[in-house]
Amino acid sequence: MGDNAVTKRVSRLSGRRQKQIKLVLFLLPFMAMVTIFSYIPLFGWSYAFVDYSPGLQLWECEFVGLKYFERIFTNSADFIKVMRNTLAISSLNICCSVLPAIFAIAISQVKYKRFAKVVQTCTSIPNFISWVLVYSIVFMLLSSENSALNNILMGLGLISSPVNPLTDVDHAWAVQVSINVWKTLGYNAIIYLSAITSIDQELYQAADVDGANNWQKILHVTIPGLLSTFFVLLLLAISNMLSNGFDQFWLLGTGMTWDKLEVFDTYVYRMGIRNMEYSLATAMGIFKSVVSILLLSFANFASKRLRGNSIF
Amino acid sequence: MESKKRLTVPGAINILILLLFTFLCLYPMWYIFINSWSSPAAVNRGVYFIPLEFTTEAYTNLGQIPGLTSSIFISFARTISGTILTVLCSSFTAYLLADKFLPAKKFLYRFFIVTMYVNAGFIPYYLTISAIGLRNNFLVYILPAAVQAYFIILIKTYIESIPGEMVESAEMDGAGIFRIYAQIIMPLSKPILACIVVFTAVNQWNTWSDDMFFMQGRNAGNLHCLQYLLYQNLQSNVVTSVGAGAAAGAAMKVSSMTLRMAMSFVTIFPILCVYPFMQRYFTKGIMLGAVKG
């Protein structure tokens, strides 16, 4: 009998071993996929240290050390411009990140629940249309010669010649940030709306007992209740500062506004693929990745210190 | 309680502002819609509320745009196949990573999750894609997005909330890994998978830049997607009208405007169609985003 128990145990053990092997084997193809698309490109960083031109193999290129990094920082007119644009646009977007919270509070104040629901549903639609469509809309509604905006403004006699927000260098940042707010406001408000519903109702009842009016309730109950959500989103935004997106600025930037709208993502593509400056663009990409990781660790560290909880 | 429903002045102002922003979100879609059904002459004068001089001309002319039919096919193909692939790959990976018998579990999990933060940058990625022959290849639309760290986190968290006894008793009955995945894990994680289906599908439909990056030249053939075709059409601002007078040129320009409106509407239509049904998944999705990795 004892013999039987042992074989059973052995077979169970080997069954377990078998399962372990199986699990790893099944996992392998997926590991291969992320290796190909996420890890192997990391070896491409070596292109930043050689004089690469398309068609050559890596080992056929001349090793130039930090030449391209030096070029970024010493021959730096482009770099300063791109850095300034990227940071300015990200900072303006971060400033606007209080708007979804305000919007959510405004929705939560509406007593007609069905109306609030409709507003929330309709305003999050723009988040789900593509940037090409946004480009199309901006182009037709605002910026072509006989766009709706121009027809109306000229009909009212407010302007004498057509305006075009897409070629307006002076307000380029404001225009882009507004478009981004239009696209994301409703959707970003959702997370605050749910944070508002999870605020303890007893706090409101206590405020009622104290005779607080609506404004006081918003100020002393709702806003404090939203702070931690706001804080997490703020840190995430800071860690993402250098990536303000390729689509928006490639599509909505025109030849006239490039000075203000060239950001890291578009610059790397323009330099690398269009101008064939592979090594320079790779060096720029490395810089961006490294700074992003640093910002990310900073955000995580700040979160740990201030909230006692990491965000990642 | 009823007195609470009384409308105060600040309340009314609040509602007005909300209405105004709602209008700003919806009107552009409506504007494109009404203009695409109006005659070019009416569009030139301005169409703001309802279609004027109703005509289907813009839509019948869509056929003239080279590659439109194939691009619609490609857009649907990448949306459907990309969504299926992403959901299957990401959920199966998450399921394997959630299994308590997996050796070096923590390391393997991190191996996937780190990809969220490590970014080689565009040029090395571009060169890798070229090296493995994915340029001018339909697979470039769907393969790189198949295993996604973020989805793995979401699904794995969900799977771990499924009572372990269910899986164990299935194992007792001799069910293998695939069987448990298909018959227990998949059905039970439907809510989270639905969110992922919706997000991936919208994303696939809306993405155009991979098309611009990787489908170049003659070899790209009929692999362009609808969004990219629209982008190209919007880019070609000047309609070449050789030998036409200024007036005819202007007319061409206007009619190309209605054509673009029609094309834009075709591009946005699928999203608007599914949006009302998908809305609750979008809402749920952003809430799930709040879970920690």
Coordinates of C-alpha atoms in Angstrom, one line a residue:
Chain A
M1 CA 0.0 0.0 0.0
G2 CA 2.8 2.4 1.0
D3 CA 4.4 1.7 -2.3
N4 CA 1.3 2.8 -4.1
A5 CA 1.2 6.1 -2.2
V6 CA 4.8 6.8 -3.1
T7 CA 4.2 6.3 -6.9
K8 CA 1.1 8.4 -6.6
R9 CA 3.2 11.2 -5.0
V10 CA 5.9 10.8 -7.6
S11 CA 3.4 10.9 -10.4
R12 CA 1.8 14.0 -8.9
L13 CA 5.2 15.6 -8.5
S14 CA 6.2 14.8 -12.1
G15 CA 2.7 16.0 -13.2
R16 CA 3.5 19.3 -11.5
R17 CA 6.9 19.4 -13.2
Q18 CA 5.3 18.7 -16.5
K19 CA 2.8 21.5 -15.9
Q20 CA 5.6 23.9 -15.1
I21 CA 7.4 23.0 -18.3
K22 CA 4.2 23.3 -20.3
L23 CA 3.4 26.8 -18.8
V24 CA 6.9 28.1 -19.7
L25 CA 6.7 26.6 -23.2
F26 CA 3.3 28.2 -23.9
L27 CA 4.7 31.5 -22.6
L28 CA 7.7 31.4 -24.9
P29 CA 6.1 32.7 -28.1
F30 CA 4.7 35.7 -26.3
M31 CA 8.0 36.4 -24.7
A32 CA 9.5 36.2 -28.2
M33 CA 7.0 38.8 -29.4
V34 CA 7.7 41.4 -26.7
T35 CA 11.4 40.7 -27.2
I36 CA 11.2 41.5 -30.8
F37 CA 9.1 44.6 -30.5
S38 CA 10.4 46.0 -27.2
Y39 CA 13.8 44.6 -26.3
I40 CA 15.6 44.1 -29.6
P41 CA 15.0 47.7 -30.6
L42 CA 17.1 48.6 -27.6
F43 CA 20.2 47.3 -29.4
G44 CA 19.5 49.9 -32.0
W45 CA 20.7 52.4 -29.5
S46 CA 24.2 51.5 -30.8
Y47 CA 23.3 53.3 -34.0
A48 CA 23.7 56.6 -32.1
F49 CA 27.4 55.9 -31.6
V50 CA 28.3 55.2 -35.3
D51 CA 27.9 57.0 -38.6
Y52 CA 25.0 55.0 -39.8
S53 CA 23.5 55.2 -43.3
P54 CA 20.7 53.0 -44.6
G55 CA 21.8 49.8 -46.2
L56 CA 24.9 49.3 -44.1
Q57 CA 25.2 46.7 -41.3
L58 CA 26.0 48.0 -37.9
W59 CA 29.6 46.6 -37.9
E60 CA 30.3 48.2 -41.3
C61 CA 29.7 51.7 -39.8
E62 CA 32.4 53.9 -38.4
F63 CA 32.4 54.2 -34.6
V64 CA 32.2 57.9 -33.7
G65 CA 31.6 57.7 -29.9
L66 CA 29.6 60.5 -28.6
K67 CA 29.8 62.7 -31.7
Y68 CA 26.0 62.8 -32.2
F69 CA 25.3 63.6 -28.5
E70 CA 27.8 66.4 -28.7
R71 CA 26.1 67.6 -31.9
I72 CA 22.8 67.7 -30.1
F73 CA 24.0 69.8 -27.2
T74 CA 26.6 72.1 -28.9
N75 CA 24.9 72.7 -32.3
S76 CA 21.8 73.2 -30.2
A77 CA 19.4 75.6 -31.9
D78 CA 17.1 72.8 -32.9
F79 CA 17.4 71.0 -29.6
I80 CA 16.5 74.1 -27.6
K81 CA 13.6 74.8 -29.9
V82 CA 12.3 71.2 -29.7
M83 CA 12.8 71.1 -25.9
R84 CA 11.1 74.4 -25.4
N85 CA 8.1 73.5 -27.5
T86 CA 7.7 70.1 -25.8
L87 CA 8.0 71.4 -22.3
A88 CA 5.8 74.5 -23.0
I89 CA 3.0 72.4 -24.5
S90 CA 3.2 69.8 -21.8
S91 CA 3.1 72.4 -19.1
L92 CA 0.1 74.1 -20.6
N93 CA -1.6 70.8 -20.8
I94 CA -0.8 70.1 -17.2
C95 CA -2.2 73.5 -16.3
C96 CA -5.4 72.6 -18.1
S97 CA -5.6 69.3 -16.2
V98 CA -7.7 71.0 -13.5
L99 CA -10.4 71.5 -16.1
P100 CA -11.7 67.9 -16.1
A101 CA -12.1 68.1 -12.3
I102 CA -14.0 71.3 -12.6
F103 CA -16.1 69.8 -15.4
A104 CA -16.9 66.8 -13.3
I105 CA -17.9 68.9 -10.3
A106 CA -20.1 71.0 -12.7
I107 CA -21.8 67.8 -13.9
S108 CA -22.3 66.4 -10.4
Q109 CA -24.1 69.6 -9.4
V110 CA -26.8 69.0 -12.0
K111 CA -29.9 67.7 -10.3
Y112 CA -31.4 66.1 -13.4
K113 CA -29.5 62.8 -13.5
R114 CA -30.5 61.9 -17.1
F115 CA -29.2 65.3 -18.4
A116 CA -25.9 64.8 -16.5
K117 CA -25.6 61.4 -18.2
V118 CA -26.3 62.7 -21.6
V119 CA -23.7 65.5 -21.1
Q120 CA -21.1 63.0 -20.0
T121 CA -21.8 60.7 -22.9
C122 CA -21.7 63.4 -25.6
T123 CA -18.7 65.2 -24.3
S124 CA -16.5 62.1 -24.3
I125 CA -17.1 61.3 -28.0
P126 CA -14.2 63.5 -29.2
N127 CA -11.8 61.3 -27.3
F128 CA -12.7 58.4 -29.6
I129 CA -12.3 60.1 -32.9
S130 CA -8.9 59.9 -34.6
W131 CA -6.5 62.8 -34.9
V132 CA -6.9 62.7 -38.7
L133 CA -10.6 63.4 -38.1
V134 CA -9.7 66.2 -35.7
Y135 CA -7.5 67.6 -38.4
S136 CA -10.3 67.3 -40.9
I137 CA -12.7 69.1 -38.5
V138 CA -10.3 71.9 -37.6
F139 CA -9.5 72.3 -41.3
M140 CA -13.1 72.6 -42.5
L141 CA -14.7 74.2 -39.5
L142 CA -12.0 76.7 -38.6
S143 CA -9.2 77.3 -41.0
S144 CA -10.0 77.0 -44.6
E145 CA -10.9 80.1 -46.5
N146 CA -14.6 79.5 -46.5
S147 CA -14.7 77.7 -43.2
A148 CA -17.7 78.1 -40.9
L149 CA -15.7 80.2 -38.5
N150 CA -14.5 82.6 -41.2
N151 CA -18.0 82.8 -42.9
I152 CA -19.6 83.7 -39.6
L153 CA -17.0 86.1 -38.4
M154 CA -16.9 87.9 -41.7
G155 CA -20.6 87.9 -42.0
L156 CA -20.8 89.6 -38.6
G157 CA -18.2 92.0 -39.8
L158 CA -15.8 91.1 -36.9
I159 CA -12.9 90.4 -39.2
S160 CA -12.0 91.7 -42.6
S161 CA -9.9 88.9 -43.9
P162 CA -10.1 85.1 -43.2
V163 CA -8.3 83.9 -40.1
N164 CA -6.5 80.6 -39.9
P165 CA -5.7 79.2 -36.4
L166 CA -3.5 76.5 -38.0
T167 CA -1.0 79.0 -39.4
D168 CA -1.1 81.5 -36.5
V169 CA 2.4 81.3 -35.0
D170 CA 1.7 83.6 -32.1
H171 CA -1.1 81.5 -30.7
A172 CA 0.1 78.1 -31.9
W173 CA 0.5 76.7 -28.4
A174 CA -2.8 78.0 -27.2
V175 CA -4.6 76.7 -30.3
Q176 CA -3.1 73.2 -29.8
V177 CA -3.8 73.1 -26.1
S178 CA -7.4 74.2 -26.7
I179 CA -7.9 71.4 -29.3
N180 CA -6.5 68.9 -26.9
V181 CA -8.8 70.1 -24.1
W182 CA -11.8 69.9 -26.5
K183 CA -10.8 66.3 -27.3
T184 CA -10.1 65.0 -23.8
L185 CA -12.1 67.1 -21.4
G186 CA -15.3 65.0 -21.2
Y187 CA -13.4 61.7 -21.1
N188 CA -11.0 62.7 -18.4
A189 CA -13.9 64.0 -16.3
I190 CA -15.2 60.4 -16.0
I191 CA -12.5 59.4 -13.5
Y192 CA -13.3 62.5 -11.3
L193 CA -17.0 61.8 -11.6
S194 CA -16.6 58.4 -10.1
A195 CA -14.3 59.8 -7.5
I196 CA -17.1 62.2 -6.6
T197 CA -19.6 59.4 -6.2
S198 CA -17.2 57.5 -3.9
I199 CA -17.0 60.5 -1.5
D200 CA -18.6 59.6 1.8
Q201 CA -22.2 60.9 1.7
E202 CA -22.1 61.4 5.5
L203 CA -19.6 64.3 4.9
Y204 CA -22.2 66.1 2.9
Q205 CA -24.9 65.4 5.5
A206 CA -22.6 66.7 8.2
A207 CA -22.0 69.8 6.1
D208 CA -25.8 70.2 5.7
V209 CA -26.2 70.1 9.5
D210 CA -23.5 72.8 9.8
G211 CA -25.6 74.9 7.5
A212 CA -23.1 74.9 4.6
N213 CA -24.3 76.1 1.2
N214 CA -23.5 74.5 -2.1
W215 CA -20.3 76.4 -2.7
Q216 CA -19.0 75.6 0.8
K217 CA -19.7 71.9 0.3
I218 CA -17.8 71.9 -3.0
L219 CA -14.9 73.8 -1.4
H220 CA -14.7 71.8 1.8
V221 CA -15.9 68.3 0.9
T222 CA -15.8 67.7 -2.9
I223 CA -12.4 69.3 -3.7
P224 CA -10.5 67.7 -0.9
G225 CA -12.1 64.4 -1.9
L226 CA -10.7 64.8 -5.4
L227 CA -7.2 65.8 -4.5
S228 CA -5.6 62.4 -4.3
T229 CA -7.0 61.4 -7.8
F230 CA -5.7 64.7 -9.1
F231 CA -2.3 64.2 -7.6
V232 CA -1.8 60.7 -9.2
L233 CA -2.9 62.0 -12.6
L234 CA -0.6 65.0 -12.2
L235 CA 2.4 62.8 -11.5
L236 CA 1.6 60.6 -14.4
A237 CA 1.4 63.7 -16.6
I238 CA 4.8 64.9 -15.3
S239 CA 6.4 61.5 -16.1
N240 CA 5.0 61.8 -19.6
M241 CA 6.1 65.3 -20.2
L242 CA 8.4 64.6 -23.1
S243 CA 5.9 62.6 -25.0
N244 CA 3.2 64.9 -26.1
G245 CA 2.2 62.8 -29.0
F246 CA 3.2 62.5 -32.7
D247 CA -0.2 62.5 -34.3
Q248 CA -1.5 65.9 -33.1
F249 CA 1.6 67.9 -34.0
W250 CA 2.4 66.1 -37.2
L251 CA -1.1 66.7 -38.5
L252 CA -1.9 70.1 -37.1
G253 CA 1.5 71.6 -37.4
T254 CA 2.0 73.4 -40.7
G255 CA 5.1 74.8 -42.3
M256 CA 4.3 78.1 -40.7
T257 CA 4.0 76.9 -37.2
W258 CA 6.8 74.3 -37.0
D259 CA 8.9 76.8 -35.0
K260 CA 6.3 76.5 -32.2
L261 CA 5.0 73.0 -32.8
E262 CA 8.0 70.8 -33.5
V263 CA 8.1 68.4 -30.5
F264 CA 10.4 65.5 -29.8
D265 CA 8.2 62.9 -31.4
T266 CA 7.8 64.8 -34.7
Y267 CA 11.4 65.9 -34.7
V268 CA 12.8 62.4 -34.4
Y269 CA 10.7 61.2 -37.2
R270 CA 11.5 64.2 -39.5
M271 CA 15.2 64.0 -38.8
G272 CA 15.5 60.3 -38.9
I273 CA 13.2 59.1 -41.6
R274 CA 12.7 62.1 -43.8
N275 CA 16.2 63.6 -43.6
M276 CA 17.9 60.2 -43.2
E277 CA 19.9 61.4 -40.1
Y278 CA 19.4 58.1 -38.4
S279 CA 22.2 58.4 -35.9
L280 CA 21.3 61.9 -34.8
A281 CA 17.6 61.0 -34.4
T282 CA 18.6 57.8 -32.5
A283 CA 20.7 59.9 -30.1
M284 CA 17.8 62.3 -29.6
G285 CA 15.5 59.3 -28.9
I286 CA 17.9 58.0 -26.3
F287 CA 18.0 61.3 -24.6
K288 CA 14.2 61.4 -24.5
S289 CA 13.9 57.8 -23.2
V290 CA 16.5 58.4 -20.4
V291 CA 14.9 61.6 -19.3
S292 CA 11.5 60.0 -19.4
I293 CA 12.6 57.1 -17.1
L294 CA 14.2 59.7 -14.7
L295 CA 10.9 61.7 -14.6
L296 CA 9.0 58.4 -14.0
S297 CA 11.2 57.5 -11.1
F298 CA 10.9 61.0 -9.7
A299 CA 7.1 60.8 -10.0
N300 CA 7.1 57.4 -8.2
F301 CA 9.4 58.6 -5.5
A302 CA 7.3 61.7 -5.0
S303 CA 4.2 59.6 -4.8
K304 CA 5.8 57.3 -2.2
R305 CA 7.0 60.2 -0.1
L306 CA 3.7 62.2 -0.2
R307 CA 1.1 59.5 -0.3
G308 CA 3.0 56.6 1.1
N309 CA 2.0 54.7 -2.0
S310 CA 3.8 54.2 -5.3
I311 CA 1.8 54.8 -8.5
F312 CA 3.4 51.9 -10.4
Chain B
M1 CA -36.7 66.3 -1.4
E2 CA -38.7 67.9 -4.2
S3 CA -37.5 71.4 -3.3
K4 CA -34.0 70.2 -4.1
K5 CA -35.0 70.0 -7.7
R6 CA -35.7 73.7 -7.9
L7 CA -33.6 75.4 -10.4
T8 CA -31.4 78.2 -8.9
V9 CA -29.6 80.9 -10.9
P10 CA -26.1 79.4 -10.5
G11 CA -27.7 76.0 -11.3
A12 CA -29.1 77.4 -14.5
I13 CA -25.9 79.0 -15.5
N14 CA -24.1 75.7 -14.8
I15 CA -26.5 73.8 -17.1
L16 CA -26.1 76.4 -19.8
I17 CA -22.3 76.1 -19.8
L18 CA -22.6 72.3 -19.9
L19 CA -25.0 72.6 -22.8
L20 CA -22.6 74.9 -24.6
F21 CA -19.7 72.5 -24.3
T22 CA -21.9 69.5 -25.3
F23 CA -22.8 71.5 -28.4
L24 CA -19.2 72.2 -29.1
C25 CA -18.5 68.4 -28.9
L26 CA -21.3 67.4 -31.2
Y27 CA -21.6 70.2 -33.7
P28 CA -18.4 69.4 -35.7
M29 CA -19.8 65.9 -36.4
W30 CA -23.1 67.4 -37.4
Y31 CA -21.4 70.0 -39.5
I32 CA -19.5 67.4 -41.5
F33 CA -22.7 65.3 -41.9
I34 CA -24.9 68.1 -43.2
N35 CA -22.3 69.5 -45.5
S36 CA -21.6 66.1 -47.1
W37 CA -25.2 65.9 -48.1
S38 CA -25.3 69.5 -49.5
S39 CA -24.5 70.8 -53.0
P40 CA -21.1 72.3 -53.5
A41 CA -22.7 75.7 -54.2
A42 CA -24.6 75.7 -51.0
V43 CA -21.4 74.6 -49.1
N44 CA -19.7 77.6 -50.5
R45 CA -22.3 79.9 -49.1
G46 CA -22.3 78.1 -45.8
V47 CA -24.4 75.2 -44.5
Y48 CA -24.9 75.4 -40.7
F49 CA -28.1 73.7 -39.5
I50 CA -29.6 71.2 -42.0
P51 CA -28.5 70.0 -45.5
L52 CA -29.2 72.6 -48.2
E53 CA -29.9 71.6 -51.8
F54 CA -29.7 68.0 -50.8
T55 CA -27.6 65.8 -53.1
T56 CA -25.8 62.5 -52.8
E57 CA -23.2 63.6 -55.2
A58 CA -20.4 63.7 -52.7
Y59 CA -21.0 60.0 -51.8
T60 CA -21.4 58.8 -55.3
N61 CA -18.1 60.6 -56.2
L62 CA -16.3 58.8 -53.4
G63 CA -15.8 56.0 -55.9
Q64 CA -13.4 58.2 -57.8
I65 CA -10.9 58.3 -55.0
P66 CA -8.3 55.7 -55.9
G67 CA -7.9 53.0 -53.3
L68 CA -10.9 53.9 -51.2
T69 CA -12.6 50.5 -51.4
S70 CA -9.5 48.6 -50.5
S71 CA -8.7 51.0 -47.7
I72 CA -12.1 50.5 -46.1
F73 CA -11.5 46.7 -46.4
I74 CA -8.0 47.1 -44.8
S75 CA -9.4 49.3 -42.0
F76 CA -12.0 46.7 -41.2
A77 CA -9.6 43.9 -41.6
R78 CA -7.0 45.4 -39.2
T79 CA -9.7 46.3 -36.7
I80 CA -11.2 42.8 -36.6
S81 CA -8.1 40.7 -36.8
G82 CA -6.1 43.1 -34.6
T83 CA -8.7 43.0 -31.9
I84 CA -9.0 39.2 -31.9
L85 CA -5.2 38.8 -31.9
T86 CA -4.7 41.3 -29.1
V87 CA -7.4 39.9 -26.9
L88 CA -6.3 36.3 -27.4
C89 CA -2.5 36.9 -27.0
S90 CA -2.8 39.3 -24.1
S91 CA -5.4 37.3 -22.2
F92 CA -3.6 33.9 -22.7
T93 CA -0.3 35.5 -21.5
A94 CA -2.1 37.0 -18.5
Y95 CA -3.6 33.6 -17.7
L96 CA -0.2 31.8 -17.9
L97 CA 1.3 34.5 -15.7
A98 CA -1.5 34.2 -13.2
D99 CA -0.9 30.4 -12.7
K100 CA 0.6 29.7 -9.3
F101 CA 2.7 26.8 -10.7
L102 CA 4.6 29.1 -13.1
P103 CA 8.3 29.0 -12.2
A104 CA 10.1 32.4 -11.8
K105 CA 6.7 34.0 -11.8
K106 CA 7.8 37.4 -10.6
F107 CA 10.6 37.6 -13.1
L108 CA 8.5 36.6 -16.0
Y109 CA 5.7 39.0 -15.1
R110 CA 8.2 41.9 -14.9
F111 CA 9.7 40.8 -18.2
F112 CA 6.3 41.8 -19.8
I113 CA 5.5 44.8 -17.6
V114 CA 8.8 46.5 -18.1
T115 CA 7.9 47.0 -21.8
M116 CA 5.5 49.6 -20.6
Y117 CA 8.3 51.9 -19.4
V118 CA 11.2 51.0 -21.6
N119 CA 11.0 52.7 -24.9
A120 CA 13.9 52.3 -27.4
G121 CA 12.6 55.3 -29.4
F122 CA 11.3 55.5 -32.9
I123 CA 14.4 55.0 -35.1
P124 CA 15.6 51.7 -33.5
Y125 CA 12.0 50.5 -33.6
Y126 CA 11.7 51.5 -37.3
L127 CA 15.0 49.7 -38.1
T128 CA 13.8 46.6 -36.3
I129 CA 10.5 46.5 -38.1
S130 CA 12.4 46.9 -41.4
A131 CA 14.9 44.2 -40.5
I132 CA 12.2 41.6 -39.8
G133 CA 10.5 42.4 -43.0
L134 CA 7.3 43.9 -41.6
R135 CA 7.5 46.9 -43.8
N136 CA 4.8 46.9 -46.5
N137 CA 3.3 44.0 -44.7
F138 CA -0.2 43.9 -43.3
L139 CA 1.1 42.2 -40.1
V140 CA 2.8 45.5 -39.0
Y141 CA -0.7 46.7 -38.1
I142 CA -1.6 43.9 -35.8
L143 CA 1.5 42.1 -34.5
P144 CA 3.4 44.8 -32.5
A145 CA 0.2 45.5 -30.5
A146 CA -0.7 41.9 -29.8
V147 CA 0.9 41.4 -26.4
Q148 CA 0.3 44.5 -24.4
A149 CA 1.7 45.0 -20.9
Y150 CA -1.2 47.2 -19.8
F151 CA -3.8 44.7 -20.8
I152 CA -1.9 41.9 -19.2
I153 CA -2.0 43.8 -15.9
L154 CA -5.7 44.3 -16.2
I155 CA -6.6 40.7 -17.1
K156 CA -4.2 39.1 -14.7
T157 CA -5.6 41.2 -11.8
Y158 CA -9.1 40.0 -12.9
I159 CA -8.1 36.4 -13.3
E160 CA -6.6 36.4 -9.8
S161 CA -10.0 37.4 -8.4
I162 CA -11.6 34.3 -9.8
P163 CA -11.9 31.7 -7.0
G164 CA -9.0 29.2 -7.3
E165 CA -11.3 26.2 -6.5
M166 CA -13.0 26.5 -9.9
V167 CA -9.7 26.0 -11.7
E168 CA -8.5 23.3 -9.3
S169 CA -11.7 21.3 -9.6
A170 CA -11.4 21.5 -13.4
E171 CA -7.8 20.3 -13.1
M172 CA -9.0 17.4 -11.0
D173 CA -11.3 16.5 -13.8
G174 CA -8.3 16.4 -16.1
A175 CA -8.8 19.6 -18.0
G176 CA -5.6 20.9 -19.6
I177 CA -4.3 24.4 -19.8
F178 CA -6.1 25.3 -23.1
R179 CA -9.4 23.8 -21.9
I180 CA -9.3 25.7 -18.6
Y181 CA -8.4 28.9 -20.5
A182 CA -11.2 28.5 -23.1
Q183 CA -14.0 27.1 -20.9
I184 CA -13.4 28.8 -17.5
I185 CA -11.0 31.8 -17.7
M186 CA -12.4 33.3 -20.9
P187 CA -16.1 33.1 -19.9
L188 CA -15.5 34.4 -16.4
S189 CA -13.4 37.3 -17.5
K190 CA -15.9 38.5 -20.1
P191 CA -16.4 41.9 -18.4
I192 CA -12.7 42.9 -18.6
L193 CA -12.3 41.3 -22.1
A194 CA -15.2 43.3 -23.4
C195 CA -13.4 46.5 -22.3
I196 CA -10.2 45.4 -24.0
V197 CA -12.1 44.5 -27.2
V198 CA -13.7 48.0 -27.3
F199 CA -10.5 49.9 -26.7
T200 CA -8.4 47.8 -29.1
A201 CA -11.0 48.1 -31.8
V202 CA -11.3 51.8 -31.6
N203 CA -7.6 52.2 -31.5
Q204 CA -7.1 50.0 -34.5
W205 CA -9.7 51.9 -36.5
N206 CA -8.2 55.2 -35.5
T207 CA -4.5 54.6 -36.0
W208 CA -2.9 55.9 -39.1
S209 CA 0.7 56.8 -38.3
D210 CA 1.9 53.2 -38.5
D211 CA 0.5 53.3 -42.0
M212 CA 2.6 56.4 -42.8
F213 CA 5.7 55.0 -41.2
F214 CA 5.7 51.5 -42.6
M215 CA 3.7 51.5 -45.8
Q216 CA 5.8 53.3 -48.3
G217 CA 6.1 53.5 -52.0
R218 CA 4.8 51.2 -54.6
N219 CA 5.2 48.1 -52.6
A220 CA 2.6 49.3 -50.1
G221 CA 0.0 48.4 -52.8
N222 CA -3.5 48.4 -51.5
L223 CA -2.4 48.1 -47.8
H224 CA -3.3 51.7 -46.8
C225 CA -6.0 52.2 -44.3
L226 CA -8.9 54.6 -44.5
Q227 CA -7.5 57.1 -42.0
Y228 CA -4.3 57.4 -44.0
L229 CA -6.2 57.9 -47.2
L230 CA -8.2 60.7 -45.6
Y231 CA -5.0 62.2 -44.3
Q232 CA -3.5 62.2 -47.8
N233 CA -6.6 63.7 -49.3
L234 CA -6.6 66.5 -46.7
Q235 CA -3.0 67.1 -47.4
S236 CA -3.5 67.6 -51.1
N237 CA -5.0 71.1 -50.6
V238 CA -4.8 72.2 -54.2
V239 CA -6.9 70.4 -56.7
T240 CA -5.1 70.2 -59.9
S241 CA -7.4 71.5 -62.6
V242 CA -5.4 71.7 -65.7
G243 CA -6.8 74.1 -68.3
A244 CA -9.7 75.1 -66.2
G245 CA -10.6 78.7 -65.6
A246 CA -10.5 80.3 -62.2
A247 CA -14.2 79.9 -61.7
A248 CA -14.0 76.2 -62.7
G249 CA -11.0 75.8 -60.4
A250 CA -12.9 77.3 -57.5
A251 CA -15.9 75.0 -58.2
M252 CA -13.6 72.0 -58.2
K253 CA -12.1 73.2 -54.9
V254 CA -15.5 73.5 -53.3
S255 CA -16.7 70.1 -54.6
S256 CA -13.5 68.6 -53.3
M257 CA -14.6 70.1 -50.0
T258 CA -17.8 68.2 -50.0
L259 CA -15.9 65.1 -51.1
R260 CA -13.7 65.4 -48.0
M261 CA -16.7 65.9 -45.8
A262 CA -18.2 62.7 -47.2
M263 CA -14.9 60.9 -46.7
S264 CA -14.6 62.2 -43.1
F265 CA -18.1 61.1 -42.4
V266 CA -17.4 57.6 -43.7
T267 CA -14.4 57.5 -41.5
I268 CA -16.2 58.5 -38.3
F269 CA -19.4 56.7 -39.0
P270 CA -18.4 53.3 -37.6
I271 CA -17.3 54.9 -34.3
L272 CA -20.5 56.9 -34.0
C273 CA -22.5 53.7 -34.7
V274 CA -20.9 51.6 -32.0
Y275 CA -20.3 54.4 -29.5
P276 CA -23.8 54.3 -27.8
F277 CA -23.4 50.6 -27.1
M278 CA -19.8 50.7 -26.1
Q279 CA -20.1 53.7 -23.9
R280 CA -20.4 51.8 -20.6
Y281 CA -17.2 49.8 -21.5
F282 CA -15.3 53.0 -22.1
T283 CA -16.4 54.3 -18.7
K284 CA -15.4 51.0 -17.1
G285 CA -12.1 51.0 -18.9
I286 CA -10.9 54.3 -17.5
M287 CA -11.9 53.1 -14.0
L288 CA -9.9 49.9 -14.4
G289 CA -7.0 52.1 -15.5
A290 CA -6.9 53.3 -11.9
V291 CA -5.8 49.8 -10.7
K292 CA -2.2 49.5 -9.8
G293 CA 0.3 47.5 -11.8

